Coordinates of C-alpha atoms and ligand atoms in Angstrom, one line a residue:
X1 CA 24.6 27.9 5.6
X2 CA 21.5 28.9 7.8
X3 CA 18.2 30.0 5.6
X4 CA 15.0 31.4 7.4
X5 CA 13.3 28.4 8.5
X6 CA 10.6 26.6 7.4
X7 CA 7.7 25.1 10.3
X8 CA 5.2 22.6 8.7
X9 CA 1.9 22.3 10.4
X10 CA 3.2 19.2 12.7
X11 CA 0.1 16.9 11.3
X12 CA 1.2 16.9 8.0
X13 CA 4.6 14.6 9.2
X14 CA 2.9 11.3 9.1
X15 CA 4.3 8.2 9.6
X16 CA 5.0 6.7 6.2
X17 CA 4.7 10.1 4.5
X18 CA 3.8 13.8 4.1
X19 CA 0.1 14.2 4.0
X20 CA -2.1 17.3 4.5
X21 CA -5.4 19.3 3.0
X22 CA -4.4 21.4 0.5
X23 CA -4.9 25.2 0.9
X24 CA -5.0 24.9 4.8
X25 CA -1.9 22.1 6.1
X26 CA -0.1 21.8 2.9
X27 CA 0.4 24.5 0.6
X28 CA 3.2 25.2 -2.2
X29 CA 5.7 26.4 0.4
X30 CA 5.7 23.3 2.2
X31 CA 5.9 21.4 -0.9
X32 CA 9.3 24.1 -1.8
X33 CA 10.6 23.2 1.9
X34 CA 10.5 19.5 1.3
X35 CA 12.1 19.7 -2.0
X36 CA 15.0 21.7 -0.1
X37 CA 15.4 19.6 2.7
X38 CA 15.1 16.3 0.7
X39 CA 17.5 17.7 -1.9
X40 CA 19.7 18.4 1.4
X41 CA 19.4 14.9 2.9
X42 CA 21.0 13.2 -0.7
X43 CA 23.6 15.6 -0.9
X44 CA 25.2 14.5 2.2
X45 CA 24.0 10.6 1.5
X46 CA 26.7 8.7 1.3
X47 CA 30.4 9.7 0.2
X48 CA 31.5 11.5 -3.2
X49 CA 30.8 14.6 -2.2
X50 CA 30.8 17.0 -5.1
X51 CA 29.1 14.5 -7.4
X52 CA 25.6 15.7 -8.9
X53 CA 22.5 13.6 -7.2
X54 CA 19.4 13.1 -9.1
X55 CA 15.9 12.7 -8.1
X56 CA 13.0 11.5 -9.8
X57 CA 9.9 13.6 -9.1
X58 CA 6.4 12.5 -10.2
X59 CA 2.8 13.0 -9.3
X60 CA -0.8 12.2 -9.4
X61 CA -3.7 13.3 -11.5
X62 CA -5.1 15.7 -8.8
X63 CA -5.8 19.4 -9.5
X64 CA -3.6 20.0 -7.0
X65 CA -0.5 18.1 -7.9
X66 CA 1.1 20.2 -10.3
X67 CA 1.6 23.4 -8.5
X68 CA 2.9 21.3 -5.3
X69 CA 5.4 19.6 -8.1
X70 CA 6.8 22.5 -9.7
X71 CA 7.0 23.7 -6.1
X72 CA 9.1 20.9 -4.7
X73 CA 10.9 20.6 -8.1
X74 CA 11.9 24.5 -7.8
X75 CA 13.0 23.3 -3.8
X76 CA 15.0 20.4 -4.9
X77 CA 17.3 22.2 -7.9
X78 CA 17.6 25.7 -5.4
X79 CA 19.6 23.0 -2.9
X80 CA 21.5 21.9 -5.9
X81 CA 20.4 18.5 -7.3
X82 CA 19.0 17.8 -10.7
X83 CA 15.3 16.8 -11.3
X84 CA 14.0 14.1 -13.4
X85 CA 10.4 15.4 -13.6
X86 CA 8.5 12.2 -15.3
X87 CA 4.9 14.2 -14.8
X88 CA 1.7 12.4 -14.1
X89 CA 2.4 8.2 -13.1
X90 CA 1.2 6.0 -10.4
X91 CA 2.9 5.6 -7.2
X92 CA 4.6 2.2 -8.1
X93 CA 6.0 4.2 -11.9
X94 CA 7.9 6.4 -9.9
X95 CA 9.4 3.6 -7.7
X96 CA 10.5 2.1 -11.1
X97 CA 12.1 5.2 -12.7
X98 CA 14.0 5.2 -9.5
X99 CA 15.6 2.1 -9.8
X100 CA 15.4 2.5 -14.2
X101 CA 17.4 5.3 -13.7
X102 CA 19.2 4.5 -10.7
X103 CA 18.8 7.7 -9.3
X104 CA 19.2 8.9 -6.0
X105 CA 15.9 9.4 -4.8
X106 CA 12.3 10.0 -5.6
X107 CA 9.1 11.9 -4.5
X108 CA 5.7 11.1 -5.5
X109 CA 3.4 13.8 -4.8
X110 CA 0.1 12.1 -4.5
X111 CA -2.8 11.7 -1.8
X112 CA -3.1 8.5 -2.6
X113 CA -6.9 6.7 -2.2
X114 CA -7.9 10.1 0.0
X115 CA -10.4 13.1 -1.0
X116 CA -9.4 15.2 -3.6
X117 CA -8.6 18.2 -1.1
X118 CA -5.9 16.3 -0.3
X119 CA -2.3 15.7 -1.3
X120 CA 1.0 14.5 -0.2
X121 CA 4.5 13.1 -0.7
X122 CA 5.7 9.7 -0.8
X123 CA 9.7 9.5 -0.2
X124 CA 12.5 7.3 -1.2
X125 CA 15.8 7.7 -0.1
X126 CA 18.1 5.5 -2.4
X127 CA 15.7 3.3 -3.6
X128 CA 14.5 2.6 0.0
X129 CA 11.2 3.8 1.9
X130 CA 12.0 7.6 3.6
X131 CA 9.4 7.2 6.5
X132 CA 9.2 7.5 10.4
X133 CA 12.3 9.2 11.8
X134 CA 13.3 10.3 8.3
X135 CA 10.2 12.4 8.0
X136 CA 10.5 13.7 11.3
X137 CA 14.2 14.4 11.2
X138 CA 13.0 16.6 7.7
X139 CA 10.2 18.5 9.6
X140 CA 13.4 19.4 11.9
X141 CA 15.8 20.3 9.4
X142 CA 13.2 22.4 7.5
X143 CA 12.5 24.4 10.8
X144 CA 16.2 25.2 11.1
X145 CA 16.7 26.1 7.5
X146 CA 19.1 23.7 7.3
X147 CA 19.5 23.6 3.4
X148 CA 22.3 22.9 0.9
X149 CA 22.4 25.6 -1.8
X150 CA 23.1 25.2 -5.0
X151 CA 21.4 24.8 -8.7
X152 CA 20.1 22.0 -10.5
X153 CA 18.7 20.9 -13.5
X154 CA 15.4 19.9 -14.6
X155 CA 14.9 17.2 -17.2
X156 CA 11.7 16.0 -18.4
X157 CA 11.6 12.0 -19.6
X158 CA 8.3 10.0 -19.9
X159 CA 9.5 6.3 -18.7
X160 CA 6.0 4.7 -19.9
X161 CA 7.4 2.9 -22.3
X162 CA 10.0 1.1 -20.4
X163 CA 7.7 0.7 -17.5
X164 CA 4.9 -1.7 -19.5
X165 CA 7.9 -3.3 -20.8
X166 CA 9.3 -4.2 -17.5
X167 CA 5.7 -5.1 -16.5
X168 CA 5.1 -6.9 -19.4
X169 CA 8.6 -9.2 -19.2
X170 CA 6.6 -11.1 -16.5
X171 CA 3.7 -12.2 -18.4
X172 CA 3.4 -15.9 -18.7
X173 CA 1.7 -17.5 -21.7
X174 CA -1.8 -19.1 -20.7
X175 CA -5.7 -18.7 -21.7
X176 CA -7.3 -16.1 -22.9
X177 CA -9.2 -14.2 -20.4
X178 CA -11.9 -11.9 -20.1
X179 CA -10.6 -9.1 -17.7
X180 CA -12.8 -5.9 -16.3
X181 CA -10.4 -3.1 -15.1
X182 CA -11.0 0.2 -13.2
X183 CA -8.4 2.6 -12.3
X184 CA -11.2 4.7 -10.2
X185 CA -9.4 7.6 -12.7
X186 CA -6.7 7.3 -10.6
X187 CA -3.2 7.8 -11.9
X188 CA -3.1 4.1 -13.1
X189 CA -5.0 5.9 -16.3
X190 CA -2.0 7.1 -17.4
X191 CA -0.4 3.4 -17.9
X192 CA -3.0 0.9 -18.5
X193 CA -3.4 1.1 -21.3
X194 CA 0.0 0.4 -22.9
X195 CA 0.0 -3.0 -20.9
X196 CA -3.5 -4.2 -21.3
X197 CA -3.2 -3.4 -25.1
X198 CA -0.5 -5.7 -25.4
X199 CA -1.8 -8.7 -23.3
X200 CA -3.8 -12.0 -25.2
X201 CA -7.5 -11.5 -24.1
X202 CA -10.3 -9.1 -24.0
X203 CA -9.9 -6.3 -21.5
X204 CA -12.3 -3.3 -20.4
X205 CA -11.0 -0.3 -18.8
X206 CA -13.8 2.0 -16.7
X207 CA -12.9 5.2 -15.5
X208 CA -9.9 5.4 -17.4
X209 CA -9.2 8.9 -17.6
X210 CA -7.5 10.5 -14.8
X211 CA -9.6 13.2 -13.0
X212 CA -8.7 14.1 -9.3
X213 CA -12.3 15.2 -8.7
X214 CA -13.1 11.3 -8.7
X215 CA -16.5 11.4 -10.2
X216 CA -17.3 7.6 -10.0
X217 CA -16.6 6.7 -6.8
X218 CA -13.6 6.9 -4.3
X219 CA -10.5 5.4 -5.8
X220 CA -9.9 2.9 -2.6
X221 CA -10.7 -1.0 -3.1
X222 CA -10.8 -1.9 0.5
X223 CA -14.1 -0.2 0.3
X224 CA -17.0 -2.6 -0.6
X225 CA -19.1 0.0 -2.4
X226 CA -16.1 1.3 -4.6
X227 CA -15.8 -2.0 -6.1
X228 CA -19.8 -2.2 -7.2
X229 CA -19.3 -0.7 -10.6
X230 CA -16.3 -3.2 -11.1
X231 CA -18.8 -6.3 -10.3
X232 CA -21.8 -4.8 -12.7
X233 CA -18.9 -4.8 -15.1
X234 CA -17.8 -8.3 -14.3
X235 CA -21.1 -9.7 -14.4
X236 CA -22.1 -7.7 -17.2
X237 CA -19.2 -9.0 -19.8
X238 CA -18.8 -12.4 -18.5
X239 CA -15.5 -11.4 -17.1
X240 CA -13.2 -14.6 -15.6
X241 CA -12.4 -11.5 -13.1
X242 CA -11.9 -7.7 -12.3
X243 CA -9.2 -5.8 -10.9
X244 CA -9.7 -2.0 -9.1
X245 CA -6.8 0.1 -8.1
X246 CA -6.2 2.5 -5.3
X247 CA -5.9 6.4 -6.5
X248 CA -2.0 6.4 -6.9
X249 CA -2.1 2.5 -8.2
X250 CA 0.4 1.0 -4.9
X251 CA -2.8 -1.3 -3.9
X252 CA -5.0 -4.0 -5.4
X253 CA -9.1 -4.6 -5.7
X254 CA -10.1 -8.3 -7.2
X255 CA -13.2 -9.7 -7.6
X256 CA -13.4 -13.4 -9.3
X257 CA -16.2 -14.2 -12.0
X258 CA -18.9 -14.3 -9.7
X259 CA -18.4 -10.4 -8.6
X260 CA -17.2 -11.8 -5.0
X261 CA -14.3 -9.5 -3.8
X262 CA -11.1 -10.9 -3.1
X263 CA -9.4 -9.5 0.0
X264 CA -5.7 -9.0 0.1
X265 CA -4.9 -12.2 2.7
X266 CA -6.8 -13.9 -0.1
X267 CA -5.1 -12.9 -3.2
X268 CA -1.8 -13.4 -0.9
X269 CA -2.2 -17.3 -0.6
X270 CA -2.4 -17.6 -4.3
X271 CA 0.4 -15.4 -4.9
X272 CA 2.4 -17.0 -2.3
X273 CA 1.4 -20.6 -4.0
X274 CA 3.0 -19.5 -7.3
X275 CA 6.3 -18.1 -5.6
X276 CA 6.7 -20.8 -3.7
X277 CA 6.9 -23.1 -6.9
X278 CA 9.8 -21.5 -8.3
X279 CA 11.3 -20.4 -4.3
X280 CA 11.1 -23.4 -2.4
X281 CA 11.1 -22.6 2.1
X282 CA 11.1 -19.3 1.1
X283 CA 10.1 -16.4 3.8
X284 CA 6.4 -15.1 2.6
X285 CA 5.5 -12.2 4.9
X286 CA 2.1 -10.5 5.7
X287 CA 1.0 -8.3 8.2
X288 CA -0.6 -8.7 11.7
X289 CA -3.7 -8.3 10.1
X290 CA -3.7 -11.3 7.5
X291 CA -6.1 -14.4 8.3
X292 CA -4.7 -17.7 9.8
X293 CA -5.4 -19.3 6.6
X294 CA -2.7 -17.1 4.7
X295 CA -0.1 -18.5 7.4
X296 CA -1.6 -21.7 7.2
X297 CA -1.2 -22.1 3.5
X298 CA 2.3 -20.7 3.3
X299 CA 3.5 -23.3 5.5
X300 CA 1.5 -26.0 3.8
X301 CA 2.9 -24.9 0.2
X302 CA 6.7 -25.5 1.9
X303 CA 7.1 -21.6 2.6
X304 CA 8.0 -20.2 5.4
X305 CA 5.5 -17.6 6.9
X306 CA 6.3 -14.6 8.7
X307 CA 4.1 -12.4 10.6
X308 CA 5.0 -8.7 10.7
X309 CA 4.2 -4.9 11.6
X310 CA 1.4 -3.5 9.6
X311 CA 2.7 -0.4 7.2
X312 CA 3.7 -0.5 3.7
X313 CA 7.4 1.1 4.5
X314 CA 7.8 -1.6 7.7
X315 CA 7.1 -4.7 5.5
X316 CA 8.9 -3.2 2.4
X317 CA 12.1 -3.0 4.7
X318 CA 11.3 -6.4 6.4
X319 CA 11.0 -7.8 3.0
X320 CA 14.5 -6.1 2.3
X321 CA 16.5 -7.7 5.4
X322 CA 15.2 -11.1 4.6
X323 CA 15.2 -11.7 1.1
X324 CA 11.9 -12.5 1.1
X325 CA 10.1 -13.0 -2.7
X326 CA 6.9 -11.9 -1.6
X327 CA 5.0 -9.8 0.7
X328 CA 1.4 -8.4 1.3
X329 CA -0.7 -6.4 3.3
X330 CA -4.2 -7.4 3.9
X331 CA -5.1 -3.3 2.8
X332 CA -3.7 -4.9 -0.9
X333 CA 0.1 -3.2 -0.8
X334 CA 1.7 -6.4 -2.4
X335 CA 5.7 -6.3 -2.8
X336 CA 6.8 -8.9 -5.2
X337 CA 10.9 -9.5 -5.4
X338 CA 11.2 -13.1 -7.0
X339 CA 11.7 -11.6 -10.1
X340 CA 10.3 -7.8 -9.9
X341 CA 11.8 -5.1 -7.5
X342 CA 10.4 -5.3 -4.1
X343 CA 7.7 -2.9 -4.4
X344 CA 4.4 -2.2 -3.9
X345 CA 2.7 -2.1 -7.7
X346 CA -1.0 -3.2 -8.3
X347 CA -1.1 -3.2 -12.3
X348 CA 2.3 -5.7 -11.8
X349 CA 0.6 -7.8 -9.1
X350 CA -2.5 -7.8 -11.5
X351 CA -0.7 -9.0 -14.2
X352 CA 1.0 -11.8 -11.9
X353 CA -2.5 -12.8 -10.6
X354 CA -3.8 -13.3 -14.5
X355 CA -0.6 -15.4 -14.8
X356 CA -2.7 -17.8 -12.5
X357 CA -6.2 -17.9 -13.4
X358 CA -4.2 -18.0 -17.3
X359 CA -2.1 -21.1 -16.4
X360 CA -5.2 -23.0 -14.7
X361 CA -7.6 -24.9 -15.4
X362 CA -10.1 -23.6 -12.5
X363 CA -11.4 -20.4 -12.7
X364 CA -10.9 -17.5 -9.9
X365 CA -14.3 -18.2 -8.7
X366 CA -13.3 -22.2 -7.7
X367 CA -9.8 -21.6 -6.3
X368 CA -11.7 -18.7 -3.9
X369 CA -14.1 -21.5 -3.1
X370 CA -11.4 -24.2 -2.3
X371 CA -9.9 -21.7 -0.1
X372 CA -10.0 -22.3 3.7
X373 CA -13.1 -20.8 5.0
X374 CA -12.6 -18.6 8.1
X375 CA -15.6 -16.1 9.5
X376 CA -14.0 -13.1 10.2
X377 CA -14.9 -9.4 11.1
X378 CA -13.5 -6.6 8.3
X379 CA -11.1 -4.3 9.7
X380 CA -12.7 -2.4 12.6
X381 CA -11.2 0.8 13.2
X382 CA -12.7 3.0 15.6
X383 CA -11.5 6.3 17.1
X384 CA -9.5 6.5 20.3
X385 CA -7.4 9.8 21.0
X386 CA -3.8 10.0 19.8
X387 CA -2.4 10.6 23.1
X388 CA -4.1 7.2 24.5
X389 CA -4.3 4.8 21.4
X390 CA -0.5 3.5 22.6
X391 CA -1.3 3.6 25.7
X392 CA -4.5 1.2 25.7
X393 CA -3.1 -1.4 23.3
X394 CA 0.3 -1.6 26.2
X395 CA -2.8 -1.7 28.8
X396 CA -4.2 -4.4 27.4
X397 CA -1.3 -6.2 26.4
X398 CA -0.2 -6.6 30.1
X399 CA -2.8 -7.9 31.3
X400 CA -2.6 -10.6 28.7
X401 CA 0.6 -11.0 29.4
X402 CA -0.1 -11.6 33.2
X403 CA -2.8 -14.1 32.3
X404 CA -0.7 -16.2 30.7
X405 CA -2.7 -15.6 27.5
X406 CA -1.2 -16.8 24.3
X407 CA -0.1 -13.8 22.0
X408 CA 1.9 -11.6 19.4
X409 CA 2.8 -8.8 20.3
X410 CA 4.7 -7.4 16.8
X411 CA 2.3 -4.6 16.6
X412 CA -0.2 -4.4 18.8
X413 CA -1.8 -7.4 20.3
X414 CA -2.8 -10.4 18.3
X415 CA -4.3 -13.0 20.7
X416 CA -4.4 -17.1 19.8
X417 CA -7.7 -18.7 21.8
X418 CA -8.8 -21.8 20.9
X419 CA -11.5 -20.1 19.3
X420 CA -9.3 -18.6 16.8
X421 CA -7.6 -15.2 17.2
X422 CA -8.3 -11.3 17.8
X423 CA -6.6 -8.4 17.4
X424 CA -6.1 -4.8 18.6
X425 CA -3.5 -2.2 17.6
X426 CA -3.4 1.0 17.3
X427 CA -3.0 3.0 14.0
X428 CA 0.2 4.7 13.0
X429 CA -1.0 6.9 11.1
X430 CA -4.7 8.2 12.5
X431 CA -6.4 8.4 16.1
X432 CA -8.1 5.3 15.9
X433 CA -7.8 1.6 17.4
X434 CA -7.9 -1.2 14.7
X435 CA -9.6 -4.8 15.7
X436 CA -10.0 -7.2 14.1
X437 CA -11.3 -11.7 15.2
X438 CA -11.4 -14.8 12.9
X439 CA -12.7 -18.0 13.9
X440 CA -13.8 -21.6 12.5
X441 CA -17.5 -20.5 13.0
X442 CA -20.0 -17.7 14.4
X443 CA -20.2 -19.3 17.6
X444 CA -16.5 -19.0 18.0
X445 CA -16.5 -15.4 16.5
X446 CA -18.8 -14.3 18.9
X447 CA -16.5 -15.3 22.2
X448 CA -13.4 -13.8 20.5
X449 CA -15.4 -10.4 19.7
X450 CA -17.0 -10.7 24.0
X451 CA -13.4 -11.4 24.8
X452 CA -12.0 -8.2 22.7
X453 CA -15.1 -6.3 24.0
X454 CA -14.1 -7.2 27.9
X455 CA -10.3 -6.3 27.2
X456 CA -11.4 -2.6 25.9
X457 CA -13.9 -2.4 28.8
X458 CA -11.2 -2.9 31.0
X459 CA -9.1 0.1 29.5
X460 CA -12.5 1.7 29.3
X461 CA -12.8 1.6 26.4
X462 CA -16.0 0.4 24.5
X463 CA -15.9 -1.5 21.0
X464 CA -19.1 -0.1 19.0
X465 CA -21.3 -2.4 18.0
X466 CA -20.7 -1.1 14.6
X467 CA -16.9 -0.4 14.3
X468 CA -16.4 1.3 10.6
X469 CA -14.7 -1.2 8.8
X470 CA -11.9 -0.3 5.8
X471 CA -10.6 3.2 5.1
X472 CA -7.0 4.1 5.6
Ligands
ZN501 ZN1 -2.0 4.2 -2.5

């Protein structure tokens, strides 16, 4: 049956999910329209037609998010399927109630690490990623009023308790530590506390309570200055480390006892140590992003390293087709499926990176010091126009190619001098160009940033001196 249509504001339908400013892209009609169409999409997932579907719907602590949930809730039960509505969690919570539950589907309505004006939807379609054609294919249906009609029913169920018991299952016995925490009163607010509480140590907990205005600072770790309060903390306490999380808890902060932050190819080589004890050859993936080092020590810890795509929904299903045990992004989405579920959690990957600095005798701050040392540039991101960002990184790419120049090309460009290695791709999800060199030393850093520099010129193109480095 045909309904009047619904038309989104065509920016909204991101790459790897639904994501607009409240009041003027995304309002609670949208929200209603995605709950319809979603609904629509599991009904006719799969076979058993005529059996009731069930989706999990959570959401974030923003002022926003309840009035987009009830909206999306009242969207999903009008096109007949039932609604587990497990109210304010982190991201990685609802990905658990999901699979908990086994339902068949969930939406997260959070806007993740960005300001509070904004809000969004994260998809899952079984209990894998909804993203790229899936969202577009939505936008479509929603247009044509394609909807199922029916009427489902709403439940309400907190799941906190079996979530810090699933998280806690993986704890490993060890030394006491000294841990500081901040949520950035994100939505990990709502959970740390029943699994620091129950962990051997001492543990403080800044900006616990969840307030989407974010008065402390801007709930993303990537971010130098959102981690400073987390390193007074450290230093202050005498912590053996400190954790941040991202506003909707699906990315990891880490700073060791010195207040130094750990970045995510970083914490990635000791994760991928401890897998690789207990998963021998295994496949350890990170994105194009990651240093050489992170490659480097897979393979020299017997894994197997594999390069891939940047995007938390591209290396979740990666991760899926392989059976790889552990993945990570160098923006700290870490998916761990040696013993947990394959996705992206930060208070789970926390707890597996205390496992480590528990069970050693080193502290954080000496096993960040043995690391290999590499001098690299942050992430540079500048803007480049939607229409042209593809079209520059294919420019450059070819002429590469025609010089004989040794490269990746799995997203983007990622070049191999002897120098070391640059690289240039183009965001999915915003209209800039991302760069980023590493090299043994400065001297070699500076060629491989000239040689970046002369292969935007080209495309003309020029690399600012002072390319804005982390954001998302
Ligand atoms: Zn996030």
């Amino acid at each position: 049956m045909t309904e009047t249509g619904h038309k989104f504001d065509p920016t909204i339908l991101r790459e790897y999910d639904i994501r607009g400013v409240v009041g003027t892209t995304l309002r609670a009609a949208d929200a209603r329209a995605i709950g319809r169409t979603f609904a629509t999409l599991v009904c006719r997932q799969g076979g058993g037609k005529g059996r009731s579907r069930k989706v999990v719907v959570g959401y974030d602590g923003r002022l926003s998010s309840p009035e987009l949930a009830a909206a999306c809730v009242a969207g999903l039960v009008a096109s007949g399927v039932d609604v587990v509505d497990i109210g304010v969690v982190a991201t990685p919570m609802l990905y658990f109630a999901v699979w908990h539950l086994d339902a068949d589907g969930g939406i997260q309505i959070t806007g993740s690490h960005n300001p509070p004006d904004y809000n969004g939807f994260k998809l899952m379609m079984g209990k894998k990623p909804f993203f790229g054609s899936d969202i577009q294919k939505l936008g479509a249906m929603a247009a044509e009023g394609d909807f199922e009609v029916g009427s489902g029913k709403v439940e309400k169920k907190n799941v906190l308790a079996e979530y810090a018991g699933r998280l806690l299952k993986d704890v490993r016995p060890g030394r006491k530590l000294r841990v500081a925490w901040d949520t950035g009163n994100g939505a990990v607010g709502v959970s740390i506390r029943a699994v620091v509480d129950r962990l051997p140590g001492e543990h403080y907990v800044l900006n616990e309570k969840v307030d989407g205005t974010f008065p402390s600072h801007h709930p993303d770790p990537t971010v130098p200055k959102n981690l400073e309060q987390l390193i007074a903390e450290v230093r202050r306490r005498g912590c053996d480390l400190g954790i941040a999380f991202d506003g909707d808890g699906d990315r990891i902060g880490a700073v060791d006892g010195k207040g130094r932050i750990l970045w995510g190819d970083q914490l990635m080589i000791l994760w991928a140590r401890d897998v690789l004890k207990m998963r021998p050859g295994a496949t350890i993936i990170a994105d194009v992003k990651a240093s050489q080092a992170l490659f480097d020590e897979i393979l020299r810890a017997g894994g197997t390293p594999l390069m891939w795509k940047t995007g938390h929904s591209l290396i979740k299903n990666k991760m899926a087709e392989l059976g790889a045990p552990l993945a990570g992004e160098m923006s700290g989405h870490v998916f761990f499926a040696d013993t947990f579920y394959g996705f992206d959690d930060a208070l789970y990957c926390a707890l597996r990176l205390l496992n480590i600095v528990a069970g050693a005798k080193e502290s954080l701050a000496t096993m960040r010091d043995k690391l290999p040392q590499f001098v690299n540039t942050p992430e540079l991101r500048f803007e480049c126009a939607e229409e042209r960002k593809f079209k520059i990184v294919n420019e450059v790419k070819a002429r590469l190619k025609k010089a004989d120049a040794k490269l990746s090309d799995i997203d983007g460009v990622r070049v191999s001098t002897p120098d070391g290695w640059w690289l240039l791709r183009a965001s999915n999800t915003q209209a800039v160009l991302v760069a980023r060199c590493e090299s043994a030393n400065e001297e070699g850093l500076g060629r491989l940033k000239a040689d970046l520099k002369a292969a935007l010129a080209a495309s003309g193109v020029a690399l600012p001196d002072e390319a804005a480095a982390g954001e998302h």
